[in-house]
Coordinates of C-alpha atoms in Angstrom, one line a residue:
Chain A
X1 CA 0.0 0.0 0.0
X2 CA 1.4 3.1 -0.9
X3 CA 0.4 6.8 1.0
X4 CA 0.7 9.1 -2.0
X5 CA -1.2 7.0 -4.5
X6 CA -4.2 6.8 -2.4
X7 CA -3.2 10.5 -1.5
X8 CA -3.9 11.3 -5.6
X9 CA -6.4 8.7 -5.9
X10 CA -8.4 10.7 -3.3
X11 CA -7.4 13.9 -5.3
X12 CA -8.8 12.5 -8.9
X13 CA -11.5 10.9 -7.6
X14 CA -12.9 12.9 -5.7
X15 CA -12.8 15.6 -8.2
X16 CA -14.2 13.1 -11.2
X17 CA -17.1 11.7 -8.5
X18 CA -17.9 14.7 -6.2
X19 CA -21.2 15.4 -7.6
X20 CA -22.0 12.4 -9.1
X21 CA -21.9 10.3 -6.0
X22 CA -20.8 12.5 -2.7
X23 CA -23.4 15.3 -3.3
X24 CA -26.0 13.1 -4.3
X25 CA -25.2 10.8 -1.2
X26 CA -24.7 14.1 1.4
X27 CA -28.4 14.9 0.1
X28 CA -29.8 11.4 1.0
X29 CA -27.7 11.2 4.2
X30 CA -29.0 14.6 5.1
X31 CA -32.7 14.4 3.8
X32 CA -32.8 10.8 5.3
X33 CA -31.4 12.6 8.9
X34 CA -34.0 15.7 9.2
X35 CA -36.6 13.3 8.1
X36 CA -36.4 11.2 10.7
X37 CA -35.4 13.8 13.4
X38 CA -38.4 15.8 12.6
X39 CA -41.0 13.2 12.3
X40 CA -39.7 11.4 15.2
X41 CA -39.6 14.5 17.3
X42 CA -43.6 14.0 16.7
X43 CA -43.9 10.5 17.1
X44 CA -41.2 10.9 20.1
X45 CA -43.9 13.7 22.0
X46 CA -46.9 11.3 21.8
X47 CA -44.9 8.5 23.2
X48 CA -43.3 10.3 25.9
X49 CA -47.0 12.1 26.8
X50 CA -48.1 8.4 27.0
X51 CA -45.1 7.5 29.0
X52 CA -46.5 10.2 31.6
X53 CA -49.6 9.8 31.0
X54 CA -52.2 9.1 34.1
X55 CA -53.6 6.1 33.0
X56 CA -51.0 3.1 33.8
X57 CA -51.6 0.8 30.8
X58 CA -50.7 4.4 28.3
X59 CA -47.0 4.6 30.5
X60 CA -46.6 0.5 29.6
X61 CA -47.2 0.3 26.2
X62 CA -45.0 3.4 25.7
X63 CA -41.9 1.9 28.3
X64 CA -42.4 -1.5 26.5
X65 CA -41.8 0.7 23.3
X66 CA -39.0 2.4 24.3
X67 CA -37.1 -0.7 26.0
X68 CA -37.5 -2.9 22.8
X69 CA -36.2 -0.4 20.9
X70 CA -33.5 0.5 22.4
X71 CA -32.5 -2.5 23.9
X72 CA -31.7 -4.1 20.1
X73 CA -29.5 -2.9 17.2
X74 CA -30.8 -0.8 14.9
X75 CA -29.1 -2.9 12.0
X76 CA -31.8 -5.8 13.2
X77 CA -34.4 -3.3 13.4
X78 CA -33.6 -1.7 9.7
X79 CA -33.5 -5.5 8.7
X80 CA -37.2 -6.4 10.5
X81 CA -38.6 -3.0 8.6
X82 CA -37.4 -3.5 5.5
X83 CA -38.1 -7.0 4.9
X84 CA -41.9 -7.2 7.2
X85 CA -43.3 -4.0 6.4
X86 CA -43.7 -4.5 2.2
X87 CA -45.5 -7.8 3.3
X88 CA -47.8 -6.4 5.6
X89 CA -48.3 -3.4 3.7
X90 CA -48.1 -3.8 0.2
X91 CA -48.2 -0.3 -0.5
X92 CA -44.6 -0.5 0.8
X93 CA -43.3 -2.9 -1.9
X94 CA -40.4 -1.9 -3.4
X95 CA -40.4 1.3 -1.6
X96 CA -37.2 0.6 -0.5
X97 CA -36.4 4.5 0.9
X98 CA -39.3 4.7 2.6
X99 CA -39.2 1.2 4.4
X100 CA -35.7 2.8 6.0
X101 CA -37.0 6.0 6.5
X102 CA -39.7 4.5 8.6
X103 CA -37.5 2.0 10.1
X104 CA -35.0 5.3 11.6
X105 CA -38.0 7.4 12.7
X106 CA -39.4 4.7 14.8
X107 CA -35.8 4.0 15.8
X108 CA -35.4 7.8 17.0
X109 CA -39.1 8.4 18.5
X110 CA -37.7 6.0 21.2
X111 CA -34.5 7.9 21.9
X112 CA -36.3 11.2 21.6
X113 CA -39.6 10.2 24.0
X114 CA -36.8 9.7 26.6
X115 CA -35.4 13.3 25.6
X116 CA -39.0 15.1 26.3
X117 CA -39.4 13.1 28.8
X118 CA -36.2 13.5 31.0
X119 CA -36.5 17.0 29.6
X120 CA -39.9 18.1 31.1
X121 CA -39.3 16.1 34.1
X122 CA -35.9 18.0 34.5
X123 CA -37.6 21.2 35.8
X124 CA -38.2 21.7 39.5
X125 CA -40.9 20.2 41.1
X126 CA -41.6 23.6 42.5
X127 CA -42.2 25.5 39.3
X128 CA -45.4 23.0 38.8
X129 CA -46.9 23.6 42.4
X130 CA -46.3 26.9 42.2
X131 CA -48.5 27.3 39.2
X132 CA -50.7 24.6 40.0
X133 CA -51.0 26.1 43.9
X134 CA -51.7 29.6 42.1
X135 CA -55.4 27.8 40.8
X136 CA -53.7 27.0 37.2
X137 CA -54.9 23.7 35.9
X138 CA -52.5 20.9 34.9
X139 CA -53.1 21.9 31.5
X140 CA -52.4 25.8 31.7
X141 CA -49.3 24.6 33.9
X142 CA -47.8 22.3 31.5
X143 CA -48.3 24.8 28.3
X144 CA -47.0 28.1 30.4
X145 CA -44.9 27.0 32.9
X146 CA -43.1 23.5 32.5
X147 CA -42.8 23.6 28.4
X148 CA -40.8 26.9 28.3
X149 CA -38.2 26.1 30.5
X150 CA -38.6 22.2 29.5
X151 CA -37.6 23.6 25.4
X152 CA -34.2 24.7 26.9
X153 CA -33.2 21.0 28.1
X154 CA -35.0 19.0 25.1
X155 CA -33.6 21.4 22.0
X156 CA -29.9 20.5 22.5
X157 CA -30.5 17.2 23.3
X158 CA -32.4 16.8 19.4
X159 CA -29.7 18.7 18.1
X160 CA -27.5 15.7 19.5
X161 CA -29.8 13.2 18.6
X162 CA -29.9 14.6 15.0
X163 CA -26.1 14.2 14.8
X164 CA -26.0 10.7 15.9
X165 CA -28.8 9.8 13.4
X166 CA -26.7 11.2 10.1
X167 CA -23.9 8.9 11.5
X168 CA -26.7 6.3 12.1
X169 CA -28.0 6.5 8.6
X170 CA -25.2 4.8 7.4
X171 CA -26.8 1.5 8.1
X172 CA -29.5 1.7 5.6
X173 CA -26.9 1.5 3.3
X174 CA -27.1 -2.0 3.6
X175 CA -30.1 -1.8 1.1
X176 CA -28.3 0.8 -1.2
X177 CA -30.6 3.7 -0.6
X178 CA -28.1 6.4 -2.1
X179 CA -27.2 7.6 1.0
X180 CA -23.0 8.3 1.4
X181 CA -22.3 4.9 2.7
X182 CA -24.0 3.3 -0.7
X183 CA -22.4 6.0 -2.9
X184 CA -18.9 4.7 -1.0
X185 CA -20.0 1.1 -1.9
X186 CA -20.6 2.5 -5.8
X187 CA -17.3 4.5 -6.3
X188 CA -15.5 1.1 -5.4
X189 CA -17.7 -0.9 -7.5
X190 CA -16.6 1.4 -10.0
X191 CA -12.9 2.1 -9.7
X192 CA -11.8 -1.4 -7.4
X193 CA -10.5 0.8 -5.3
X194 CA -11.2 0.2 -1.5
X195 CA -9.6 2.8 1.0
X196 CA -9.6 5.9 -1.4
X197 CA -13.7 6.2 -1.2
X198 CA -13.8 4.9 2.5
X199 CA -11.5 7.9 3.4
X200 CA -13.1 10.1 1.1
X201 CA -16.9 9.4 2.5
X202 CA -15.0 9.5 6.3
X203 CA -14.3 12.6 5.7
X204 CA -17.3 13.9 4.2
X205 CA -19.2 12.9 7.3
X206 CA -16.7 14.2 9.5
X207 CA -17.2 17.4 8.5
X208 CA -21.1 17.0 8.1
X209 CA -21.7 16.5 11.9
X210 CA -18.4 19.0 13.0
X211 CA -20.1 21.6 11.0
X212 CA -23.2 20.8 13.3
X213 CA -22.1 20.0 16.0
X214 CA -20.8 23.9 16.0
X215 CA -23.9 24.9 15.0
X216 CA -25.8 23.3 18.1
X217 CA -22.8 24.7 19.8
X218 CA -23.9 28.3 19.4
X219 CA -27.8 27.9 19.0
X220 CA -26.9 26.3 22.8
X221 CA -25.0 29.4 23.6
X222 CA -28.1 31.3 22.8
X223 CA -30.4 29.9 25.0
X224 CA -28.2 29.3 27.9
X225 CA -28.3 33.5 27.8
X226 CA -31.9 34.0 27.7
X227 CA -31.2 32.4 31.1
X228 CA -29.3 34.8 32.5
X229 CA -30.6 38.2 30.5
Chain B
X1 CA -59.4 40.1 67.1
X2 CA -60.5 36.8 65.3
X3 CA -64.2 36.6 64.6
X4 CA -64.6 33.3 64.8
X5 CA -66.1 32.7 61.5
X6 CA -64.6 28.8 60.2
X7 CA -62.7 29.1 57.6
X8 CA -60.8 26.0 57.1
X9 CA -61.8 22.9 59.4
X10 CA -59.3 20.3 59.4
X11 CA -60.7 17.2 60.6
X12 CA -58.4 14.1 61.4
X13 CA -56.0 14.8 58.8
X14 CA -53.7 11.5 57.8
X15 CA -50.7 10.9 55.6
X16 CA -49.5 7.6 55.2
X17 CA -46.6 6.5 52.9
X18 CA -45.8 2.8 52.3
X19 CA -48.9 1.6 53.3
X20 CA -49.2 3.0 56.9
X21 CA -45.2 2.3 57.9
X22 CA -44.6 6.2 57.5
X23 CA -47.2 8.6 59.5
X24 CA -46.4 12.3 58.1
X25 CA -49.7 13.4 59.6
X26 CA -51.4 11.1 62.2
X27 CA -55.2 12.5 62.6
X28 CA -54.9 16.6 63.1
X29 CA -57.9 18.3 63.6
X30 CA -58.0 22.0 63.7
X31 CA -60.4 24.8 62.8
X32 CA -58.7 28.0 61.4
X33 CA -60.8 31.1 61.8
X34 CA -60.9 34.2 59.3
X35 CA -58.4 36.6 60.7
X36 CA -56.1 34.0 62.5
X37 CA -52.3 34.0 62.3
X38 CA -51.5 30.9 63.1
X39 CA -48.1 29.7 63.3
X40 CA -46.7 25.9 63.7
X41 CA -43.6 25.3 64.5
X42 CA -42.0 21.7 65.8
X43 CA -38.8 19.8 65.1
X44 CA -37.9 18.6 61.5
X45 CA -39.8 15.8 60.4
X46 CA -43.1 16.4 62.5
X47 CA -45.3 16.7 59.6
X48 CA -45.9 20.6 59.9
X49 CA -44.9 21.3 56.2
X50 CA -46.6 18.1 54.7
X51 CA -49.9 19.3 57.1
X52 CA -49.8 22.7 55.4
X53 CA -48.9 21.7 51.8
X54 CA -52.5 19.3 52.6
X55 CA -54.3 22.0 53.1
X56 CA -54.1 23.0 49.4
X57 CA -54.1 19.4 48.5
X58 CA -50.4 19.6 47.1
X59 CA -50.1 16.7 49.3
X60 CA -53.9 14.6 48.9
X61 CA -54.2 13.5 52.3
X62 CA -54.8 9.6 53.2
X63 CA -57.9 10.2 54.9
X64 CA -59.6 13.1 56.9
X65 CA -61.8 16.0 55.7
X66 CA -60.6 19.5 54.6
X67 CA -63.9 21.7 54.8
X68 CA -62.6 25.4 53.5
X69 CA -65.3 27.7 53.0
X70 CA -68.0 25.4 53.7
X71 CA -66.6 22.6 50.8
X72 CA -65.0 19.1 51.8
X73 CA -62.2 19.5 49.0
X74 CA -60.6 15.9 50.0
X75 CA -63.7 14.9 48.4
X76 CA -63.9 13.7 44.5
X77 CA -67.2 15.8 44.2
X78 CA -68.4 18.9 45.3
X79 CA -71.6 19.6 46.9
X80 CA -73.4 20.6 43.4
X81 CA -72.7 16.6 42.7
X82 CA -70.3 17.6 40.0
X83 CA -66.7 16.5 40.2
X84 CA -64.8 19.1 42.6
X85 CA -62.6 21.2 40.6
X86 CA -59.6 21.5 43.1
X87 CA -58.0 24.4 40.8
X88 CA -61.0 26.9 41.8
X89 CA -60.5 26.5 45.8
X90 CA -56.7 26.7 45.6
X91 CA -57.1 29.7 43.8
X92 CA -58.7 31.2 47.0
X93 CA -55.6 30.2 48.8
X94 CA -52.5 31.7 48.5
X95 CA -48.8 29.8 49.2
X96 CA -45.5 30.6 49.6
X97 CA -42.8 28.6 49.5
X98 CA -39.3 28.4 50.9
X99 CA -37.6 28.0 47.7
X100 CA -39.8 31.0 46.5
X101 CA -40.8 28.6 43.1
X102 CA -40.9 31.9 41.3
X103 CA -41.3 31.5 37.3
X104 CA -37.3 31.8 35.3
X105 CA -38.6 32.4 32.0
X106 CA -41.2 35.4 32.8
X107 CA -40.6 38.6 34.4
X108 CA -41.9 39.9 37.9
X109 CA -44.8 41.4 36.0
X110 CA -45.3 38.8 34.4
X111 CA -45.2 36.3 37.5
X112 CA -47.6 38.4 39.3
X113 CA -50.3 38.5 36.0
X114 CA -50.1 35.4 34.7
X115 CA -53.0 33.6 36.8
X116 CA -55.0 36.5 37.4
X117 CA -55.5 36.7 33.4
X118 CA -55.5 33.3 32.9
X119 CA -56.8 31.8 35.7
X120 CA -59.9 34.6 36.5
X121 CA -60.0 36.2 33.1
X122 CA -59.0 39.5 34.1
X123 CA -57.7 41.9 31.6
X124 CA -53.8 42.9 31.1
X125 CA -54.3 46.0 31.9
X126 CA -56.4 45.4 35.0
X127 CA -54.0 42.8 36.4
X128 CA -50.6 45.0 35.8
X129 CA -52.3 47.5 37.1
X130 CA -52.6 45.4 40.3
X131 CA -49.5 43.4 40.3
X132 CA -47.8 47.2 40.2
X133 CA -49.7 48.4 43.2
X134 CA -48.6 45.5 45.2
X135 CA -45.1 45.2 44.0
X136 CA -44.9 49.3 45.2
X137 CA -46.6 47.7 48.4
X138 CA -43.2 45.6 49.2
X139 CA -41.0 48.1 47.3
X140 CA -40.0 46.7 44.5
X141 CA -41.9 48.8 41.9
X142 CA -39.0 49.8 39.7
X143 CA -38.2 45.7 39.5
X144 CA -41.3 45.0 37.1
X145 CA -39.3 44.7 34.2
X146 CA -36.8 42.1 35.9
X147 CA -36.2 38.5 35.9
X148 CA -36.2 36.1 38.7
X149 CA -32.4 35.8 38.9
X150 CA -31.8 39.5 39.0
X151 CA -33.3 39.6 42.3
X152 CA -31.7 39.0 45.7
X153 CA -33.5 36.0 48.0
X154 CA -35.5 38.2 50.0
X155 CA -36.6 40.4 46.7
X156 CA -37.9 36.7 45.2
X157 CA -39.4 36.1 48.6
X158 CA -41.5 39.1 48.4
X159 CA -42.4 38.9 44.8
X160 CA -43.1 35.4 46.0
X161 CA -45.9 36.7 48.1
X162 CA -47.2 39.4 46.2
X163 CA -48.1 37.1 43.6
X164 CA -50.4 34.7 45.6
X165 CA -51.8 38.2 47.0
X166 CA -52.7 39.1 43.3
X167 CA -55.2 36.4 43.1
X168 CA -56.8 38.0 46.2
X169 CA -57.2 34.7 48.2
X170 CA -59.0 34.3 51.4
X171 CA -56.2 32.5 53.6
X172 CA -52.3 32.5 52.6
X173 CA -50.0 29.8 53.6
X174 CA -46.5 29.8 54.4
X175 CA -44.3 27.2 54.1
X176 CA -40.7 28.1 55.9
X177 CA -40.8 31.2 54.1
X178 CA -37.3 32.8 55.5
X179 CA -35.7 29.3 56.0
X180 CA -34.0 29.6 52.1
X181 CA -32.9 33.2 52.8
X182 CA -29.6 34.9 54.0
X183 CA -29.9 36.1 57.5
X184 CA -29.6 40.0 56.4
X185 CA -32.8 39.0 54.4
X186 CA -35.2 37.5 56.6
X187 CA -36.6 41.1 58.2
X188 CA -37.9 42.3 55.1
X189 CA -39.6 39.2 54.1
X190 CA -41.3 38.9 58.2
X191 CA -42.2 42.8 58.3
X192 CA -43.9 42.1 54.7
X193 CA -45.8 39.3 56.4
X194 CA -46.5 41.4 59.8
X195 CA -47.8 44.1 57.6
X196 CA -50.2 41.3 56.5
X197 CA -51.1 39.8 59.5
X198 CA -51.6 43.8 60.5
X199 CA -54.3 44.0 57.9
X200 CA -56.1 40.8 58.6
X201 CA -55.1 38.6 56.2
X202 CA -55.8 34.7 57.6
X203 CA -52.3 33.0 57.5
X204 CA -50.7 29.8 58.4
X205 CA -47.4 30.1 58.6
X206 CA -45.1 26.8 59.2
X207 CA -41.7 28.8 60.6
X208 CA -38.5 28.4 62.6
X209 CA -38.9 32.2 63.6
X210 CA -39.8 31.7 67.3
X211 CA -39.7 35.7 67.9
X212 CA -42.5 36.0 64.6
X213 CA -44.4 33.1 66.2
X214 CA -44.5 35.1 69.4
X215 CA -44.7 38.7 68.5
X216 CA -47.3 38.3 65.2
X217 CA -49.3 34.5 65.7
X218 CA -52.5 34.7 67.3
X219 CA -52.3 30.8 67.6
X220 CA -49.3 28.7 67.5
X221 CA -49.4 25.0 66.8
X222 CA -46.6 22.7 68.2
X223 CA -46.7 19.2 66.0
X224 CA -44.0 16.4 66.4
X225 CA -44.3 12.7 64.8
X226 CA -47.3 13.5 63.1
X227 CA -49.3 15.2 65.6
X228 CA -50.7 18.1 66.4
X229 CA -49.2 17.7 70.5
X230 CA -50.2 21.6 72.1
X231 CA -52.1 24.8 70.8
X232 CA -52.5 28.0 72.1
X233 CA -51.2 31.4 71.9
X234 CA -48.2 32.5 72.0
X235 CA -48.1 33.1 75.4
X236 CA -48.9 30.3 76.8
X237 CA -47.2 27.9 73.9
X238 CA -43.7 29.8 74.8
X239 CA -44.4 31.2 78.6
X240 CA -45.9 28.3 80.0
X241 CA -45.7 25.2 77.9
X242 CA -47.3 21.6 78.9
X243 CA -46.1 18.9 77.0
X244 CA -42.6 17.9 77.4
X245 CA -42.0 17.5 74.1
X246 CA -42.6 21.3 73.8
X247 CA -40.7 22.3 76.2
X248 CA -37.5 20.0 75.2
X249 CA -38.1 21.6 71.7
X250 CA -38.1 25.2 72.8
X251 CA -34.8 24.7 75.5
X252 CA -32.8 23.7 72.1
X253 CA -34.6 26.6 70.0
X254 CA -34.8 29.2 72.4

């Protein structure tokens, strides 16, 4: 193995395949990411106000959810998705993309319940007798009291969460969505080359989620000031 | 000075945990009359705080009635035969807290209006309008405009209790109101609360301030392990107490 030739391979290849496949895969990567980050932000509220809900058989079948999911691999779960739902919804046949998409979002509602939920329970006890001792209703005190200050624990967290999950989306690859993994798996179908598009897509994501992970950096920086005004 | 008129009757108050292996409260009974200042004190742990935080039913109460302003509120229904909307008799009583529990993310203003127009449907204007009067009541007028974490312990204390006051409730409770507070700040939190005892508020105060006990408390309670062990007033719970409990208590506090 020699450094500078998979130094130049990088070089040419890179510039012959950058929008052909790391463009086109940074756009599935990415797409794939804030798809399932914002649909499971929904899915992740209803479970986690089932996980607090009042009525005891709600908080099970949202725990039950939230331990089988995150208690195995998401590679098993992509693999269950993808090959169950097309036969139990035949809509889903051949709707390969989707299958994954909806495998990840059910993946992340788990992981983001948790982050509502640690989130709202996060602020002091106090603040809700307070507003509930004041003759608010639970309702009033949840939407003007607990959700305002609960935003400033859960929005950083999703910001993390959304980071892990364009790392994560890598695994669909395994059915050759076009994300960057597949297009890394088509440039050395192409070329026979194996480190030069490994490196090339490594680095790609690197700078994907250190571009973010800035980004969360400051958008954290603002809030932690509204604290202190 | 009191007139006698019930307003809260606590009747065999208890508050079990783990079954009945912890009794917080252990069967109180006690009537508190419109005008009273009544102050319990007793060691830590004798159920003083988790009797006053029943009262409001922050703590719902194993058994025992609750009858404020003619309405059992331990009770699922109210007297109508509808379900017993707790929210409307708490907003009749005020609380403090010792951790003042006032809200980060709004304003002082905004602390003091926020159930008065929610809760009671009065307008902005209206409610700032009170919140500023009372706020220029405890002096802190030119603080409207603040936030919570600009203020010193005994500011928060007294926004604290102007804001119950803004929902104009009948009785205010206290829980260890100067117990979270700097020592150089527990005299303008008391004189806000003398001022209104002065003006005949009803209060129940759960404190460690013997000398406000004494100087401001028509009726002081003494409670240890759950019950309620001596009342009376001041003079004759600190001048000539009974039960030796008591009187262990005040030689260590006094």
């Amino acid at each position: 193995m020699n450094f500078a030739t998979i130094g130049q391979n990088i070089v040419k290849l890179t510039i012959k395949y950058w929008d052909k496949f790391l463009l086109t895969g940074m756009g599935y990567t990415l797409s794939l990411a804030a798809i399932t980050v914002a649909v499971g932000a929904i899915l992740g509220s209803l479970i986690a106000l089932l996980r607090m809900s009042k009525f005891p058989p709600f908080r099970w079948i949202a725990s039950i959810y939230t331990e089988i999911i995150r208690g195995t691999p998401m590679l098993l779960q992509l693999y269950l998705f993808y090959f169950a739902l097309p036969q139990l919804i035949p809509f889903l046949n051949r709707k390969q993309y989707l299958c994954v998409a909806i495998a990840l979002v059910c993946n992340s509602a788990a992981y983001v319940s948790e982050i509502i939920r640690s989130g709202i329970q996060a602020v002091d006890i106090g603040q809700t007798e307070a507003a509930r001792s004041l003759g608010l209703s639970s309702r009033l005190t949840m939407t003007e009291i607990i959700l305002p200050q609960a935003i400033k624990n859960i929005l950083p967290a999703l910001g993390n969460e959304f980071i892990m999950i364009v790392k994560d989306t890598s695994l669909a690859s395994t059915f050759f969505i076009g994300d960057l993994m597949t297009q890394c798996l088509l440039i050395k179908g192409t070329t026979y080359l194996t480190m030069e598009p490994l490196i090339m897509v490594a680095v790609v994501y690197f700078v994907l989620t250190f571009i973010l992970t800035k980004l969360l950096a400051v958008f954290e920086r603002r809030l932690r000031r509204g604290d202190i005004r | 000075m009191a007139t006698y008129d019930k307003l809260i009757e606590v009747k065999n108050l208890k508050k079990y945990y783990n079954g009945d292996a912890i009794k917080a409260l252990d069967g109180v009974s006690v009537d508190i009359n419109k005008g009273d200042v009544m102050v319990v004190i007793g060691p830590s742990g004798s159920g003083k705080s988790t009797f006053l935080r029943s009262l409001n039913l922050l703590e719902v109460p194993t058994s025992g009635e609750i009858i404020f302003e003619g309405v059992d509120i331990t009770k699922k229904k109210g007297p109508d035969g509808k379900k017993l909307n707790i929210d409307l008799h708490r907003q009749k009583m005020g609380m403090v807290f010792q951790h003042f529990n006032l809200f980060p993310h709004k304003t002082i203003l905004q602390n003091m209006t926020l159930a008065p127009m929610k809760v009671k449907g009065v307008s902005q204007a209206e409610a700032e309008a009170k919140a500023m009067e009372l706020l220029g009541r405890v002096g802190l007028a030119d603080r409207a405009g603040a936030y919570p974490i600009q203020l010193s312990g005994g500011q928060k204390q007294r926004v604290a209790i102007v804001r119950a006051l803004a929902m104009e409730p009948d009785v205010m409770l206290f829980d260890e109101p100067t117990s979270a507070l700097d020592p150089e700040m527990v005299g303008e939190v008391l004189d806000v609360m003398k001022r209104l005892a002065h003006q005949g508020m009803t209060m129940v105060v759960v404190t460690h301030e013997m000398g406000f006990a004494r100087e401001v408390g028509n009726r002081v309670l003494f409670m240890a392990d759950g019950k309620l062990l001596e009342e009376g007033t001041p003079d004759q719970i600190f001048n000539h107490p009974q039960n030796p409990r008591l009187q262990d208590f005040l030689s260590k506090v006094l």
